[in-house]
mmCIF file of C-alpha atoms in Angstrom:
data_model
loop_
_atom_site.group_PDB
_atom_site.id
_atom_site.type_symbol
_atom_site.label_atom_id
_atom_site.label_comp_id
_atom_site.label_asym_id
_atom_site.label_seq_id
_atom_site.Cartn_x
_atom_site.Cartn_y
_atom_site.Cartn_z
ATOM 1 C CA UNK A 1 252.065 21.243 96.059
ATOM 2 C CA UNK A 2 254.946 22.155 93.646
ATOM 3 C CA UNK A 3 258.455 20.971 94.464
ATOM 4 C CA UNK A 4 261.574 23.085 94.260
ATOM 5 C CA UNK A 5 264.663 21.694 92.567
ATOM 6 C CA UNK A 6 267.362 22.554 95.093
ATOM 7 C CA UNK A 7 270.129 21.159 92.871
ATOM 8 C CA UNK A 8 269.657 24.102 90.499
ATOM 9 C CA UNK A 9 269.977 26.629 93.327
ATOM 10 C CA UNK A 10 273.215 25.067 94.580
ATOM 11 C CA UNK A 11 274.813 24.489 91.181
ATOM 12 C CA UNK A 12 277.870 26.413 90.046
ATOM 13 C CA UNK A 13 277.113 28.663 87.097
ATOM 14 C CA UNK A 14 278.522 31.522 85.012
ATOM 15 C CA UNK A 15 277.886 34.686 87.032
ATOM 16 C CA UNK A 16 279.344 37.144 84.502
ATOM 17 C CA UNK A 17 281.307 37.377 81.254
ATOM 18 C CA UNK A 18 283.677 40.221 80.371
ATOM 19 C CA UNK A 19 285.701 40.866 77.227
ATOM 20 C CA UNK A 20 287.897 43.676 75.910
ATOM 21 C CA UNK A 21 288.869 44.316 72.285
ATOM 22 C CA UNK A 22 292.390 45.440 73.202
ATOM 23 C CA UNK A 23 294.822 45.176 76.102
ATOM 24 C CA UNK A 24 294.262 48.536 77.802
ATOM 25 C CA UNK A 25 290.580 48.967 76.929
ATOM 26 C CA UNK A 26 288.009 48.553 79.705
ATOM 27 C CA UNK A 27 286.298 45.187 80.008
ATOM 28 C CA UNK A 28 282.668 45.166 78.933
ATOM 29 C CA UNK A 29 280.008 42.838 80.237
ATOM 30 C CA UNK A 30 278.271 40.553 77.755
ATOM 31 C CA UNK A 31 275.495 38.010 78.251
ATOM 32 C CA UNK A 32 276.845 35.577 75.668
ATOM 33 C CA UNK A 33 280.179 34.903 73.931
ATOM 34 C CA UNK A 34 281.362 32.462 71.280
ATOM 35 C CA UNK A 35 284.365 30.284 72.166
ATOM 36 C CA UNK A 36 286.456 28.908 69.296
ATOM 37 C CA UNK A 37 288.583 25.802 69.827
ATOM 38 C CA UNK A 38 292.267 26.664 69.691
ATOM 39 C CA UNK A 39 291.535 30.409 69.432
ATOM 40 C CA UNK A 40 289.613 31.710 72.450
ATOM 41 C CA UNK A 41 286.685 34.067 72.930
ATOM 42 C CA UNK A 42 285.508 35.901 69.814
ATOM 43 C CA UNK A 43 285.835 39.653 70.344
ATOM 44 C CA UNK A 44 288.368 39.404 73.176
ATOM 45 C CA UNK A 45 291.921 40.764 73.105
ATOM 46 C CA UNK A 46 293.425 37.275 73.501
ATOM 47 C CA UNK A 47 291.411 35.654 70.688
ATOM 48 C CA UNK A 48 293.884 33.909 68.393
ATOM 49 C CA UNK A 49 296.749 33.721 70.892
ATOM 50 C CA UNK A 50 298.487 30.412 71.375
ATOM 51 C CA UNK A 51 297.472 29.448 74.926
ATOM 52 C CA UNK A 52 295.794 32.337 76.749
ATOM 53 C CA UNK A 53 292.293 31.835 75.378
ATOM 54 C CA UNK A 54 290.117 32.561 78.410
ATOM 55 C CA UNK A 55 290.543 33.425 82.085
ATOM 56 C CA UNK A 56 288.185 32.090 84.744
ATOM 57 C CA UNK A 57 287.794 33.295 88.336
ATOM 58 C CA UNK A 58 285.385 32.506 91.147
ATOM 59 C CA UNK A 59 283.071 34.867 93.039
ATOM 60 C CA UNK A 60 284.155 32.927 96.150
ATOM 61 C CA UNK A 61 287.772 33.977 95.578
ATOM 62 C CA UNK A 62 286.704 37.569 94.874
ATOM 63 C CA UNK A 63 284.856 37.617 98.215
ATOM 64 C CA UNK A 64 288.033 36.371 99.956
ATOM 65 C CA UNK A 65 290.071 39.055 98.177
ATOM 66 C CA UNK A 66 287.544 41.711 99.246
ATOM 67 C CA UNK A 67 287.953 40.612 102.867
ATOM 68 C CA UNK A 68 291.732 41.033 102.625
ATOM 69 C CA UNK A 69 291.446 44.242 100.585
ATOM 70 C CA UNK A 70 288.847 45.811 102.884
ATOM 71 C CA UNK A 71 286.325 46.640 100.171
ATOM 72 C CA UNK A 72 284.589 45.178 97.136
ATOM 73 C CA UNK A 73 286.652 43.743 94.260
ATOM 74 C CA UNK A 74 284.434 44.150 91.168
ATOM 75 C CA UNK A 75 284.680 41.235 88.718
ATOM 76 C CA UNK A 76 284.868 43.549 85.698
ATOM 77 C CA UNK A 77 287.956 45.316 87.062
ATOM 78 C CA UNK A 78 290.003 42.124 87.555
ATOM 79 C CA UNK A 79 290.485 41.752 83.761
ATOM 80 C CA UNK A 80 289.198 38.134 83.862
ATOM 81 C CA UNK A 81 286.762 36.846 81.231
ATOM 82 C CA UNK A 82 284.462 34.531 83.152
ATOM 83 C CA UNK A 83 283.400 34.739 86.777
ATOM 84 C CA UNK A 84 281.704 31.654 88.181
ATOM 85 C CA UNK A 85 279.246 31.790 91.060
ATOM 86 C CA UNK A 86 281.096 29.579 93.532
ATOM 87 C CA UNK A 87 283.850 27.059 94.081
ATOM 88 C CA UNK A 88 287.576 26.898 93.514
ATOM 89 C CA UNK A 89 288.770 27.148 89.919
ATOM 90 C CA UNK A 90 291.310 24.367 89.217
ATOM 91 C CA UNK A 91 294.849 25.689 88.781
ATOM 92 C CA UNK A 92 296.894 22.628 87.880
ATOM 93 C CA UNK A 93 297.957 22.579 84.217
ATOM 94 C CA UNK A 94 295.937 19.998 82.303
ATOM 95 C CA UNK A 95 292.914 20.193 84.636
ATOM 96 C CA UNK A 96 289.687 20.402 82.675
ATOM 97 C CA UNK A 97 286.420 22.196 83.313
ATOM 98 C CA UNK A 98 283.243 22.540 81.292
ATOM 99 C CA UNK A 99 281.514 25.914 81.020
ATOM 100 C CA UNK A 100 278.135 25.346 79.395
ATOM 101 C CA UNK A 101 279.030 23.085 76.464
ATOM 102 C CA UNK A 102 282.602 24.393 76.143
ATOM 103 C CA UNK A 103 285.522 22.269 77.335
ATOM 104 C CA UNK A 104 288.491 24.219 78.776
ATOM 105 C CA UNK A 105 291.944 23.032 79.861
ATOM 106 C CA UNK A 106 294.032 24.826 82.492
ATOM 107 C CA UNK A 107 297.317 26.291 81.273
ATOM 108 C CA UNK A 108 298.539 28.205 84.339
ATOM 109 C CA UNK A 109 297.551 30.365 87.278
ATOM 110 C CA UNK A 110 296.376 33.842 86.241
ATOM 111 C CA UNK A 111 298.710 36.112 88.195
ATOM 112 C CA UNK A 112 297.234 39.495 89.138
ATOM 113 C CA UNK A 113 298.990 42.417 87.475
ATOM 114 C CA UNK A 114 300.133 45.755 88.900
ATOM 115 C CA UNK A 115 297.464 47.505 86.806
ATOM 116 C CA UNK A 116 294.896 46.307 89.393
ATOM 117 C CA UNK A 117 296.328 48.714 91.975
ATOM 118 C CA UNK A 118 295.536 51.553 89.545
ATOM 119 C CA UNK A 119 292.040 50.400 88.567
ATOM 120 C CA UNK A 120 290.721 48.903 91.826
ATOM 121 C CA UNK A 121 292.945 50.572 94.406
ATOM 122 C CA UNK A 122 296.301 50.224 96.112
ATOM 123 C CA UNK A 123 296.659 46.732 97.576
ATOM 124 C CA UNK A 124 294.302 45.030 95.092
ATOM 125 C CA UNK A 125 297.105 43.142 93.353
ATOM 126 C CA UNK A 126 298.261 41.632 96.658
ATOM 127 C CA UNK A 127 294.693 40.857 97.778
ATOM 128 C CA UNK A 128 294.129 38.936 94.538
ATOM 129 C CA UNK A 129 297.372 36.940 94.778
ATOM 130 C CA UNK A 130 296.406 33.211 94.727
ATOM 131 C CA UNK A 131 292.777 34.306 94.140
ATOM 132 C CA UNK A 132 292.947 35.680 90.574
ATOM 133 C CA UNK A 133 291.781 32.579 88.730
ATOM 134 C CA UNK A 134 293.270 30.459 85.976
ATOM 135 C CA UNK A 135 294.234 30.823 82.319
ATOM 136 C CA UNK A 136 292.597 28.175 80.100
ATOM 137 C CA UNK A 137 292.804 27.093 76.476
ATOM 138 C CA UNK A 138 289.584 26.343 74.613
ATOM 139 C CA UNK A 139 289.422 22.675 73.551
ATOM 140 C CA UNK A 140 285.946 22.702 72.028
ATOM 141 C CA UNK A 141 283.947 25.425 70.287
ATOM 142 C CA UNK A 142 280.572 26.566 71.565
ATOM 143 C CA UNK A 143 278.547 29.338 73.125
ATOM 144 C CA UNK A 144 278.968 30.471 76.756
ATOM 145 C CA UNK A 145 276.089 32.316 78.403
ATOM 146 C CA UNK A 146 275.585 33.944 81.784
ATOM 147 C CA UNK A 147 273.738 31.322 83.836
ATOM 148 C CA UNK A 148 275.338 28.308 82.112
ATOM 149 C CA UNK A 149 276.253 25.390 84.379
ATOM 150 C CA UNK A 150 279.926 24.885 85.236
ATOM 151 C CA UNK A 151 281.597 21.533 85.963
ATOM 152 C CA UNK A 152 284.904 22.061 87.777
ATOM 153 C CA UNK A 153 286.013 18.404 87.670
ATOM 154 C CA UNK A 154 285.956 17.039 84.125
ATOM 155 C CA UNK A 155 288.039 13.862 83.852
ATOM 156 C CA UNK A 156 290.952 13.960 81.391
ATOM 157 C CA UNK A 157 290.517 12.253 78.095
#
């Protein structure tokens, strides 16, 4: 009788990836994106900026925001790059996570902007407060794919 690997089912993974070429352009879903150390996600509006290389949020936090908001909060409308399947994204500066083979370091909390009230609906910005993810810098280059494993507790070093 075949066995089922339950560790795979319970593992945290990349649920979706979104990028936008410019600040006000809509986010578009992609299955794969290249991350460049010290530069960010290739093709994204923040590629080449000093610290804001990639934003990461959790589907768990989006579900909490939806409860407060009273309706769904679509990942693509939050303006975040990577949505992980579960867990709490570290917020403390210097915290490290690994997304696939790419090492990221937390810079700061990603504060929700007023634009969310226009795109998602009135009250979305407040519902996402403390639930909008974290801004990271890319420490190591690599490819990030939907489905990649995520480690939320990489030791410093």
